[in-house]
GROMACS .gro file of N, CA, C and O in nm:
model
  508
    1MET      N    1   1.269   1.948   0.455
    1MET     CA    2   1.176   1.837   0.504
    1MET      C    3   1.031   1.883   0.438
    1MET      O    4   0.942   1.784   0.423
    2ILE      N    5   0.988   1.968   0.399
    2ILE     CA    6   0.890   2.005   0.368
    2ILE      C    7   0.913   1.917   0.193
    2ILE      O    8   0.803   1.825   0.144
    3LYS      N    9   0.999   1.944   0.094
    3LYS     CA   10   0.996   1.855  -0.016
    3LYS      C   11   1.026   1.732   0.035
    3LYS      O   12   0.940   1.661  -0.082
    4ILE      N   13   1.090   1.648   0.063
    4ILE     CA   14   1.004   1.571   0.124
    4ILE      C   15   0.900   1.461   0.150
    4ILE      O   16   0.879   1.424   0.111
    5LEU      N   17   0.822   1.558   0.220
    5LEU     CA   18   0.706   1.590   0.232
    5LEU      C   19   0.614   1.540   0.077
    5LEU      O   20   0.506   1.500   0.068
    6LEU      N   21   0.635   1.608   0.047
    6LEU     CA   22   0.625   1.692  -0.128
    6LEU      C   23   0.637   1.580  -0.201
    6LEU      O   24   0.592   1.513  -0.328
    7ASP      N   25   0.715   1.478  -0.192
    7ASP     CA   26   0.779   1.328  -0.264
    7ASP      C   27   0.686   1.282  -0.256
    7ASP      O   28   0.621   1.177  -0.366
    8TYR      N   29   0.629   1.284  -0.158
    8TYR     CA   30   0.556   1.148  -0.094
    8TYR      C   31   0.365   1.180  -0.070
    8TYR      O   32   0.297   1.149  -0.003
    9LYS      N   33   0.333   1.278  -0.144
    9LYS     CA   34   0.221   1.352  -0.127
    9LYS      C   35   0.123   1.280  -0.168
    9LYS      O   36   0.037   1.266  -0.064
   10TRP      N   37   0.121   1.220  -0.268
   10TRP     CA   38   0.038   1.114  -0.347
   10TRP      C   39   0.040   1.046  -0.216
   10TRP      O   40  -0.080   0.899  -0.253
   11CYS      N   41   0.119   0.939  -0.176
   11CYS     CA   42   0.144   0.795  -0.082
   11CYS      C   43   0.059   0.832   0.027
   11CYS      O   44  -0.084   0.761   0.001
   12PHE      N   45  -0.005   1.042   0.061
   12PHE     CA   46  -0.007   1.032   0.158
   12PHE      C   47  -0.202   0.976   0.186
   12PHE      O   48  -0.291   1.006   0.276
   13ILE      N   49  -0.181   1.111   0.016
   13ILE     CA   50  -0.325   1.132   0.029
   13ILE      C   51  -0.407   0.960  -0.058
   13ILE      O   52  -0.504   0.928   0.037
   14TRP      N   53  -0.385   0.881  -0.069
   14TRP     CA   54  -0.409   0.729  -0.132
   14TRP      C   55  -0.427   0.646   0.011
   14TRP      O   56  -0.525   0.588   0.075
   15ALA      N   57  -0.343   0.696   0.137
   15ALA     CA   58  -0.353   0.616   0.279
   15ALA      C   59  -0.473   0.711   0.305
   15ALA      O   60  -0.551   0.630   0.415
   16ILE      N   61  -0.492   0.809   0.304
   16ILE     CA   62  -0.576   0.863   0.328
   16ILE      C   63  -0.761   0.766   0.323
   16ILE      O   64  -0.814   0.734   0.332
   17ILE      N   65  -0.755   0.793   0.195
   17ILE     CA   66  -0.806   0.707   0.097
   17ILE      C   67  -0.848   0.575   0.133
   17ILE      O   68  -0.947   0.517   0.131
   18VAL      N   69  -0.762   0.480   0.167
   18VAL     CA   70  -0.699   0.358   0.251
   18VAL      C   71  -0.844   0.327   0.333
   18VAL      O   72  -0.889   0.255   0.373
   19ILE      N   73  -0.737   0.444   0.424
   19ILE     CA   74  -0.829   0.461   0.578
   19ILE      C   75  -0.984   0.430   0.541
   19ILE      O   76  -1.046   0.382   0.643
   20ILE      N   77  -1.019   0.553   0.480
   20ILE     CA   78  -1.191   0.607   0.446
   20ILE      C   79  -1.266   0.505   0.377
   20ILE      O   80  -1.326   0.429   0.499
   21LEU      N   81  -1.194   0.383   0.298
   21LEU     CA   82  -1.279   0.251   0.284
   21LEU      C   83  -1.252   0.109   0.344
   21LEU      O   84  -1.385   0.110   0.329
   22CYS      N   85  -1.172   0.189   0.469
   22CYS     CA   86  -1.125   0.066   0.555
   22CYS      C   87  -1.206   0.125   0.654
   22CYS      O   88  -1.305  -0.039   0.735
   23THR      N   89  -1.266   0.218   0.696
   23THR     CA   90  -1.344   0.218   0.808
   23THR      C   91  -1.540   0.236   0.766
   23THR      O   92  -1.569   0.241   0.823
   24LEU      N   93  -1.490   0.270   0.637
   24LEU     CA   94  -1.701   0.262   0.607
   24LEU      C   95  -1.755   0.119   0.620
   24LEU      O   96  -1.660   0.020   0.637
   25PRO      N   97  -1.878   0.080   0.712
   25PRO     CA   98  -1.957   0.027   0.649
   25PRO      C   99  -1.999  -0.085   0.532
   25PRO      O  100  -1.993  -0.027   0.452
   26GLY      N  101  -1.983  -0.235   0.572
   26GLY     CA  102  -1.978  -0.342   0.417
   26GLY      C  103  -2.096  -0.327   0.426
   26GLY      O  104  -2.095  -0.327   0.289
   27ASN      N  105  -2.181  -0.241   0.449
   27ASN     CA  106  -2.329  -0.266   0.323
   27ASN      C  107  -2.364  -0.178   0.252
   27ASN      O  108  -2.441  -0.140   0.200
   28ASN      N  109  -2.220  -0.083   0.250
   28ASN     CA  110  -2.223   0.059   0.163
   28ASN      C  111  -2.159  -0.005   0.015
   28ASN      O  112  -2.195   0.077  -0.064
   29PHE      N  113  -2.141  -0.116   0.017
   29PHE     CA  114  -2.052  -0.159  -0.156
   29PHE      C  115  -2.190  -0.254  -0.178
   29PHE      O  116  -2.153  -0.307  -0.253
   30ASP      N  117  -2.254  -0.288  -0.103
   30ASP     CA  118  -2.362  -0.373  -0.177
   30ASP      C  119  -2.473  -0.390  -0.287
   30ASP      O  120  -2.460  -0.490  -0.382
   31ALA      N  121  -2.424  -0.202  -0.320
   31ALA     CA  122  -2.514  -0.208  -0.497
   31ALA      C  123  -2.382  -0.239  -0.574
   31ALA      O  124  -2.363  -0.208  -0.694
   32VAL      N  125  -2.251  -0.270  -0.487
   32VAL     CA  126  -2.189  -0.282  -0.602
   32VAL      C  127  -2.113  -0.461  -0.661
   32VAL      O  128  -2.144  -0.548  -0.588
   33PRO      N  129  -2.147  -0.499  -0.817
   33PRO     CA  130  -2.144  -0.576  -0.827
   33PRO      C  131  -2.028  -0.682  -0.776
   33PRO      O  132  -1.921  -0.624  -0.752
   34ALA      N  133  -1.981  -0.835  -0.703
   34ALA     CA  134  -1.879  -0.884  -0.611
   34ALA      C  135  -1.929  -1.021  -0.658
   34ALA      O  136  -2.008  -1.070  -0.747
   35TYR      N  137  -1.767  -1.060  -0.678
   35TYR     CA  138  -1.772  -1.186  -0.706
   35TYR      C  139  -1.732  -1.228  -0.595
   35TYR      O  140  -1.653  -1.154  -0.518
   36PRO      N  141  -1.652  -1.415  -0.610
   36PRO     CA  142  -1.600  -1.433  -0.471
   36PRO      C  143  -1.477  -1.394  -0.482
   36PRO      O  144  -1.412  -1.463  -0.614
   37GLY      N  145  -1.408  -1.392  -0.387
   37GLY     CA  146  -1.276  -1.343  -0.423
   37GLY      C  147  -1.223  -1.193  -0.408
   37GLY      O  148  -1.100  -1.117  -0.363
   38MET      N  149  -1.330  -1.105  -0.447
   38MET     CA  150  -1.315  -1.006  -0.526
   38MET      C  151  -1.248  -0.931  -0.398
   38MET      O  152  -1.184  -0.799  -0.386
   39ASP      N  153  -1.298  -0.929  -0.248
   39ASP     CA  154  -1.209  -0.878  -0.140
   39ASP      C  155  -1.074  -0.920  -0.165
   39ASP      O  156  -1.025  -0.724  -0.083
   40LYS      N  157  -1.043  -0.956  -0.149
   40LYS     CA  158  -0.920  -1.013  -0.140
   40LYS      C  159  -0.843  -0.912  -0.275
   40LYS      O  160  -0.713  -0.900  -0.281
   41LEU      N  161  -0.845  -0.883  -0.388
   41LEU     CA  162  -0.850  -0.825  -0.465
   41LEU      C  163  -0.831  -0.730  -0.461
   41LEU      O  164  -0.731  -0.680  -0.496
   42VAL      N  165  -0.959  -0.635  -0.391
   42VAL     CA  166  -0.936  -0.569  -0.400
   42VAL      C  167  -0.806  -0.492  -0.294
   42VAL      O  168  -0.769  -0.378  -0.309
   43HIS      N  169  -0.862  -0.574  -0.143
   43HIS     CA  170  -0.716  -0.538  -0.099
   43HIS      C  171  -0.545  -0.522  -0.141
   43HIS      O  172  -0.486  -0.495  -0.134
   44CYS      N  173  -0.565  -0.618  -0.278
   44CYS     CA  174  -0.406  -0.622  -0.283
   44CYS      C  175  -0.427  -0.563  -0.399
   44CYS      O  176  -0.210  -0.449  -0.401
   45GLY      N  177  -0.510  -0.534  -0.463
   45GLY     CA  178  -0.502  -0.370  -0.557
   45GLY      C  179  -0.442  -0.189  -0.430
   45GLY      O  180  -0.376  -0.180  -0.444
   46MET      N  181  -0.539  -0.228  -0.339
   46MET     CA  182  -0.500  -0.116  -0.277
   46MET      C  183  -0.382  -0.099  -0.234
   46MET      O  184  -0.324   0.030  -0.234
   47PHE      N  185  -0.335  -0.219  -0.167
   47PHE     CA  186  -0.148  -0.235  -0.100
   47PHE      C  187  -0.042  -0.187  -0.244
   47PHE      O  188   0.060  -0.165  -0.218
   48PHE      N  189  -0.066  -0.303  -0.381
   48PHE     CA  190  -0.039  -0.219  -0.455
   48PHE      C  191   0.026  -0.102  -0.487
   48PHE      O  192   0.121  -0.033  -0.501
   49VAL      N  193  -0.111  -0.027  -0.522
   49VAL     CA  194  -0.158   0.128  -0.516
   49VAL      C  195  -0.052   0.180  -0.471
   49VAL      O  196   0.039   0.281  -0.444
   50PHE      N  197  -0.065   0.185  -0.267
   50PHE     CA  198   0.043   0.224  -0.203
   50PHE      C  199   0.148   0.233  -0.206
   50PHE      O  200   0.211   0.313  -0.179
   51CYS      N  201   0.179   0.144  -0.222
   51CYS     CA  202   0.349   0.021  -0.252
   51CYS      C  203   0.407   0.130  -0.370
   51CYS      O  204   0.490   0.196  -0.361
   52THR      N  205   0.310   0.132  -0.497
   52THR     CA  206   0.346   0.225  -0.575
   52THR      C  207   0.391   0.322  -0.551
   52THR      O  208   0.440   0.392  -0.677
   53LEU      N  209   0.345   0.353  -0.510
   53LEU     CA  210   0.314   0.573  -0.470
   53LEU      C  211   0.447   0.575  -0.406
   53LEU      O  212   0.515   0.702  -0.418
   54LEU      N  213   0.467   0.498  -0.323
   54LEU     CA  214   0.615   0.505  -0.237
   54LEU      C  215   0.724   0.514  -0.300
   54LEU      O  216   0.811   0.602  -0.266
   55TYR      N  217   0.700   0.361  -0.396
   55TYR     CA  218   0.830   0.332  -0.412
   55TYR      C  219   0.866   0.550  -0.514
   55TYR      O  220   0.953   0.582  -0.571
   56ASN      N  221   0.724   0.559  -0.621
   56ASN     CA  222   0.751   0.703  -0.652
   56ASN      C  223   0.822   0.817  -0.592
   56ASN      O  224   0.942   0.864  -0.612
   57GLY      N  225   0.796   0.814  -0.462
   57GLY     CA  226   0.826   0.918  -0.350
   57GLY      C  227   0.982   0.891  -0.364
   57GLY      O  228   1.032   0.969  -0.335
   58VAL      N  229   1.032   0.724  -0.321
   58VAL     CA  230   1.178   0.736  -0.297
   58VAL      C  231   1.274   0.791  -0.441
   58VAL      O  232   1.349   0.795  -0.393
   59ILE      N  233   1.151   0.753  -0.536
   59ILE     CA  234   1.279   0.790  -0.659
   59ILE      C  235   1.299   0.913  -0.605
   59ILE      O  236   1.371   1.008  -0.696
   60GLN      N  237   1.165   1.016  -0.663
   60GLN     CA  238   1.156   1.159  -0.680
   60GLN      C  239   1.256   1.213  -0.551
   60GLN      O  240   1.301   1.249  -0.616
   61GLN      N  241   1.224   1.119  -0.386
   61GLN     CA  242   1.318   1.220  -0.357
   61GLN      C  243   1.489   1.153  -0.365
   61GLN      O  244   1.579   1.265  -0.330
   62PHE      N  245   1.539   1.064  -0.433
   62PHE     CA  246   1.712   1.056  -0.516
   62PHE      C  247   1.720   1.098  -0.640
   62PHE      O  248   1.770   1.057  -0.674
   63SER      N  249   1.634   1.163  -0.699
   63SER     CA  250   1.683   1.198  -0.815
   63SER      C  251   1.698   1.136  -0.927
   63SER      O  252   1.795   1.089  -0.997
   64GLY      N  253   1.594   0.989  -0.878
   64GLY     CA  254   1.599   0.909  -0.990
   64GLY      C  255   1.694   0.810  -0.935
   64GLY      O  256   1.771   0.700  -1.081
   65LYS      N  257   1.809   0.809  -0.870
   65LYS     CA  258   1.914   0.748  -0.834
   65LYS      C  259   1.911   0.684  -0.705
   65LYS      O  260   2.032   0.707  -0.602
   66PRO      N  261   1.811   0.621  -0.631
   66PRO     CA  262   1.802   0.527  -0.542
   66PRO      C  263   1.854   0.388  -0.545
   66PRO      O  264   1.934   0.374  -0.631
   67THR      N  265   1.900   0.322  -0.436
   67THR     CA  266   2.004   0.190  -0.386
   67THR      C  267   1.899   0.124  -0.438
   67THR      O  268   1.850   0.120  -0.441
   68ARG      N  269   1.931   0.031  -0.518
   68ARG     CA  270   1.889  -0.087  -0.511
   68ARG      C  271   1.752  -0.163  -0.445
   68ARG      O  272   1.662  -0.218  -0.425
   69TRP      N  273   1.806  -0.258  -0.276
   69TRP     CA  274   1.754  -0.291  -0.211
   69TRP      C  275   1.727  -0.253  -0.147
   69TRP      O  276   1.601  -0.267  -0.022
   70LEU      N  277   1.727  -0.137  -0.104
   70LEU     CA  278   1.677  -0.071   0.059
   70LEU      C  279   1.545  -0.013   0.033
   70LEU      O  280   1.486  -0.074   0.176
   71PRO      N  281   1.549   0.028  -0.022
   71PRO     CA  282   1.379   0.059  -0.060
   71PRO      C  283   1.258   0.002  -0.099
   71PRO      O  284   1.170   0.021  -0.022
   72ILE      N  285   1.367  -0.136  -0.108
   72ILE     CA  286   1.271  -0.214  -0.092
   72ILE      C  287   1.222  -0.269   0.038
   72ILE      O  288   1.101  -0.288   0.065
   73PHE      N  289   1.335  -0.273   0.091
   73PHE     CA  290   1.340  -0.314   0.203
   73PHE      C  291   1.247  -0.240   0.338
   73PHE      O  292   1.165  -0.294   0.399
   74ILE      N  293   1.280  -0.096   0.308
   74ILE     CA  294   1.182  -0.027   0.391
   74ILE      C  295   1.116   0.061   0.350
   74ILE      O  296   0.910   0.003   0.449
   75VAL      N  297   1.004  -0.011   0.220
   75VAL     CA  298   0.883   0.027   0.147
   75VAL      C  299   0.788  -0.113   0.238
   75VAL      O  300   0.673  -0.126   0.225
   76SER      N  301   0.861  -0.222   0.198
   76SER     CA  302   0.753  -0.281   0.211
   76SER      C  303   0.791  -0.375   0.373
   76SER      O  304   0.641  -0.329   0.424
   77ILE      N  305   0.805  -0.306   0.455
   77ILE     CA  306   0.799  -0.250   0.598
   77ILE      C  307   0.690  -0.206   0.627
   77ILE      O  308   0.639  -0.202   0.721
   78LEU      N  309   0.688  -0.062   0.584
   78LEU     CA  310   0.621   0.014   0.564
   78LEU      C  311   0.458   0.000   0.530
   78LEU      O  312   0.379  -0.004   0.601
   79GLY      N  313   0.483  -0.066   0.404
   79GLY     CA  314   0.349  -0.146   0.370
   79GLY      C  315   0.278  -0.223   0.450
   79GLY      O  316   0.159  -0.236   0.482
   80PHE      N  317   0.406  -0.357   0.549
   80PHE     CA  318   0.337  -0.409   0.595
   80PHE      C  319   0.286  -0.386   0.696
   80PHE      O  320   0.132  -0.402   0.784
   81LEU      N  321   0.362  -0.247   0.780
   81LEU     CA  322   0.326  -0.173   0.888
   81LEU      C  323   0.136  -0.142   0.907
   81LEU      O  324   0.080  -0.133   0.975
   82PHE      N  325   0.181  -0.095   0.778
   82PHE     CA  326   0.040   0.022   0.749
   82PHE      C  327  -0.132  -0.129   0.697
   82PHE      O  328  -0.191  -0.096   0.735
   83ALA      N  329  -0.074  -0.227   0.639
   83ALA     CA  330  -0.200  -0.313   0.622
   83ALA      C  331  -0.193  -0.388   0.784
   83ALA      O  332  -0.343  -0.328   0.766
   84GLY      N  333  -0.158  -0.398   0.830
   84GLY     CA  334  -0.113  -0.392   0.971
   84GLY      C  335  -0.232  -0.310   1.059
   84GLY      O  336  -0.298  -0.349   1.136
   85LEU      N  337  -0.192  -0.152   1.022
   85LEU     CA  338  -0.292  -0.106   1.111
   85LEU      C  339  -0.439  -0.073   1.064
   85LEU      O  340  -0.524  -0.106   1.081
   86THR      N  341  -0.473  -0.124   0.915
   86THR     CA  342  -0.577  -0.090   0.872
   86THR      C  343  -0.667  -0.224   0.889
   86THR      O  344  -0.805  -0.237   0.992
   87GLU      N  345  -0.618  -0.346   0.930
   87GLU     CA  346  -0.647  -0.459   0.972
   87GLU      C  347  -0.695  -0.474   1.090
   87GLU      O  348  -0.849  -0.501   1.184
   88LEU      N  349  -0.590  -0.401   1.202
   88LEU     CA  350  -0.625  -0.350   1.351
   88LEU      C  351  -0.772  -0.283   1.344
   88LEU      O  352  -0.811  -0.272   1.479
   89LEU      N  353  -0.747  -0.209   1.280
   89LEU     CA  354  -0.837  -0.086   1.327
   89LEU      C  355  -0.951  -0.129   1.238
   89LEU      O  356  -1.081  -0.115   1.322
   90GLN      N  357  -0.984  -0.222   1.193
   90GLN     CA  358  -1.107  -0.309   1.131
   90GLN      C  359  -1.168  -0.377   1.305
   90GLN      O  360  -1.294  -0.365   1.244
   91LEU      N  361  -1.070  -0.418   1.294
   91LEU     CA  362  -1.097  -0.555   1.423
   91LEU      C  363  -1.103  -0.433   1.554
   91LEU      O  364  -1.214  -0.518   1.623
   92TYR      N  365  -1.118  -0.355   1.602
   92TYR     CA  366  -1.103  -0.275   1.746
   92TYR      C  367  -1.144  -0.171   1.716
   92TYR      O  368  -1.198  -0.172   1.851
   93ILE      N  369  -1.143  -0.085   1.637
   93ILE     CA  370  -1.244   0.013   1.644
   93ILE      C  371  -1.387   0.050   1.584
   93ILE      O  372  -1.468   0.073   1.632
   94PHE      N  373  -1.319  -0.046   1.444
   94PHE     CA  374  -1.479  -0.033   1.365
   94PHE      C  375  -1.528  -0.143   1.383
   94PHE      O  376  -1.495  -0.249   1.279
   95THR      N  377  -1.609  -0.232   1.516
   95THR     CA  378  -1.658  -0.344   1.483
   95THR      C  379  -1.761  -0.377   1.370
   95THR      O  380  -1.751  -0.464   1.375
   96TYR      N  381  -1.781  -0.260   1.328
   96TYR     CA  382  -1.929  -0.357   1.245
   96TYR      C  383  -1.799  -0.347   1.098
   96TYR      O  384  -1.866  -0.452   1.020
   97ARG      N  385  -1.706  -0.379   1.134
   97ARG     CA  386  -1.552  -0.493   0.976
   97ARG      C  387  -1.526  -0.559   1.004
   97ARG      O  388  -1.498  -0.548   1.137
   98SER      N  389  -1.442  -0.646   0.955
   98SER     CA  390  -1.387  -0.706   1.062
   98SER      C  391  -1.240  -0.750   1.028
   98SER      O  392  -1.182  -0.739   0.920
   99GLY      N  393  -1.143  -0.779   1.140
   99GLY     CA  394  -1.037  -0.797   1.078
   99GLY      C  395  -0.965  -0.917   1.023
   99GLY      O  396  -0.982  -0.989   1.073
  100ASP      N  397  -0.893  -0.960   0.928
  100ASP     CA  398  -0.924  -1.084   0.884
  100ASP      C  399  -0.768  -1.106   0.838
  100ASP      O  400  -0.683  -1.024   0.774
  101TRP      N  401  -0.707  -1.214   0.886
  101TRP     CA  402  -0.538  -1.279   0.808
  101TRP      C  403  -0.536  -1.292   0.664
  101TRP      O  404  -0.447  -1.233   0.643
  102TRP      N  405  -0.666  -1.261   0.619
  102TRP     CA  406  -0.639  -1.372   0.463
  102TRP      C  407  -0.679  -1.228   0.377
  102TRP      O  408  -0.567  -1.167   0.269
  103ASP      N  409  -0.746  -1.121   0.473
  103ASP     CA  410  -0.668  -0.943   0.408
  103ASP      C  411  -0.544  -0.934   0.441
  103ASP      O  412  -0.533  -0.871   0.363
  104LEU      N  413  -0.496  -0.932   0.578
  104LEU     CA  414  -0.351  -0.921   0.539
  104LEU      C  415  -0.254  -0.955   0.502
  104LEU      O  416  -0.142  -0.939   0.363
  105PHE      N  417  -0.289  -1.116   0.395
  105PHE     CA  418  -0.204  -1.210   0.319
  105PHE      C  419  -0.248  -1.108   0.175
  105PHE      O  420  -0.101  -1.094   0.150
  106ALA      N  421  -0.342  -1.074   0.140
  106ALA     CA  422  -0.393  -1.035   0.040
  106ALA      C  423  -0.291  -0.863   0.013
  106ALA      O  424  -0.253  -0.813  -0.041
  107ASP      N  425  -0.317  -0.812   0.067
  107ASP     CA  426  -0.194  -0.706   0.086
  107ASP      C  427  -0.054  -0.693   0.092
  107ASP      O  428   0.034  -0.655   0.051
  108SER      N  429  -0.054  -0.831   0.165
  108SER     CA  430   0.141  -0.837   0.115
  108SER      C  431   0.174  -0.860  -0.008
  108SER      O  432   0.218  -0.844  -0.077
  109ILE      N  433   0.060  -0.968  -0.063
  109ILE     CA  434   0.069  -0.995  -0.214
  109ILE      C  435   0.079  -0.846  -0.267
  109ILE      O  436   0.179  -0.838  -0.391
  110GLY      N  437   0.025  -0.755  -0.222
  110GLY     CA  438   0.023  -0.635  -0.359
  110GLY      C  439   0.124  -0.533  -0.304
  110GLY      O  440   0.178  -0.464  -0.355
  111ILE      N  441   0.200  -0.560  -0.177
  111ILE     CA  442   0.322  -0.496  -0.201
  111ILE      C  443   0.439  -0.612  -0.257
  111ILE      O  444   0.524  -0.552  -0.277
  112GLY      N  445   0.413  -0.696  -0.268
  112GLY     CA  446   0.523  -0.838  -0.316
  112GLY      C  447   0.496  -0.783  -0.437
  112GLY      O  448   0.576  -0.746  -0.494
  113MET      N  449   0.446  -0.718  -0.480
  113MET     CA  450   0.362  -0.729  -0.636
  113MET      C  451   0.414  -0.585  -0.672
  113MET      O  452   0.508  -0.546  -0.763
  114ALA      N  453   0.415  -0.467  -0.557
  114ALA     CA  454   0.550  -0.299  -0.598
  114ALA      C  455   0.667  -0.297  -0.600
  114ALA      O  456   0.731  -0.288  -0.672
  115GLY      N  457   0.689  -0.446  -0.529
  115GLY     CA  458   0.861  -0.474  -0.492
  115GLY      C  459   0.891  -0.530  -0.642
  115GLY      O  460   0.942  -0.472  -0.702
  116PHE      N  461   0.829  -0.567  -0.689
  116PHE     CA  462   0.861  -0.671  -0.815
  116PHE      C  463   0.837  -0.613  -0.903
  116PHE      O  464   0.950  -0.590  -0.994
  117ALA      N  465   0.750  -0.480  -0.971
  117ALA     CA  466   0.715  -0.393  -1.023
  117ALA      C  467   0.869  -0.294  -1.025
  117ALA      O  468   0.879  -0.270  -1.102
  118TYR      N  469   0.887  -0.268  -0.915
  118TYR     CA  470   0.963  -0.131  -0.918
  118TYR      C  471   1.141  -0.278  -0.952
  118TYR      O  472   1.172  -0.142  -1.005
  119LEU      N  473   1.140  -0.322  -0.905
  119LEU     CA  474   1.269  -0.389  -0.938
  119LEU      C  475   1.290  -0.430  -1.082
  119LEU      O  476   1.342  -0.418  -1.168
  120LEU      N  477   1.200  -0.513  -1.180
  120LEU     CA  478   1.183  -0.497  -1.290
  120LEU      C  479   1.173  -0.344  -1.389
  120LEU      O  480   1.248  -0.339  -1.501
  121ASN      N  481   1.076  -0.271  -1.324
  121ASN     CA  482   1.097  -0.124  -1.417
  121ASN      C  483   1.146   0.007  -1.418
  121ASN      O  484   1.183   0.062  -1.500
  122TYR      N  485   1.248  -0.002  -1.308
  122TYR     CA  486   1.330   0.061  -1.234
  122TYR      C  487   1.460   0.054  -1.223
  122TYR      O  488   1.519   0.099  -1.272
  123VAL      N  489   1.466  -0.044  -1.140
  123VAL     CA  490   1.601  -0.015  -1.101
  123VAL      C  491   1.714  -0.134  -1.185
  123VAL      O  492   1.843  -0.085  -1.215
  124ASN      N  493   1.584  -0.168  -1.299
  124ASN     CA  494   1.744  -0.285  -1.388
  124ASN      C  495   1.748  -0.157  -1.513
  124ASN      O  496   1.845  -0.244  -1.608
  125ARG      N  497   1.652  -0.081  -1.529
  125ARG     CA  498   1.704   0.004  -1.639
  125ARG      C  499   1.726   0.142  -1.617
  125ARG      O  500   1.786   0.238  -1.731
  126ARG      N  501   1.775   0.180  -1.489
  126ARG     CA  502   1.815   0.278  -1.421
  126ARG      C  503   2.004   0.318  -1.463
  126ARG      O  504   2.111   0.363  -1.445
  127SER      N  505   2.053   0.176  -1.483
  127SER     CA  506   2.263   0.180  -1.464
  127SER      C  507   2.196   0.224  -1.678
  127SER      O  508   2.211   0.293  -1.762
   0.00000   0.00000   0.00000
């Protein structure tokens, strides 16, 4: 059990970072240069990294030989649940932030990009 948790350690660390970033008030980022749509790009990137780290854990857990489609299904579901959780936290718990359907959509794009990268860079080269 400990080995499985260690395989996903970077994913857990990144999830904590994402939750911390999602709970900070928006005015903490006023000094960061911004452009229209930057928020969506950040959401997409955060969940791309999260799911990529999940895929890395899957590859480590199965000693470099996971199945092709099952990890994509499981990682996508876990990524979408985590994205939904962060949006619900922003909507109901941290009321100085706002939960947004478009943020959830951007999160989903990042999740899909990670799945596509997994297919291209790992699954097709493992044979």
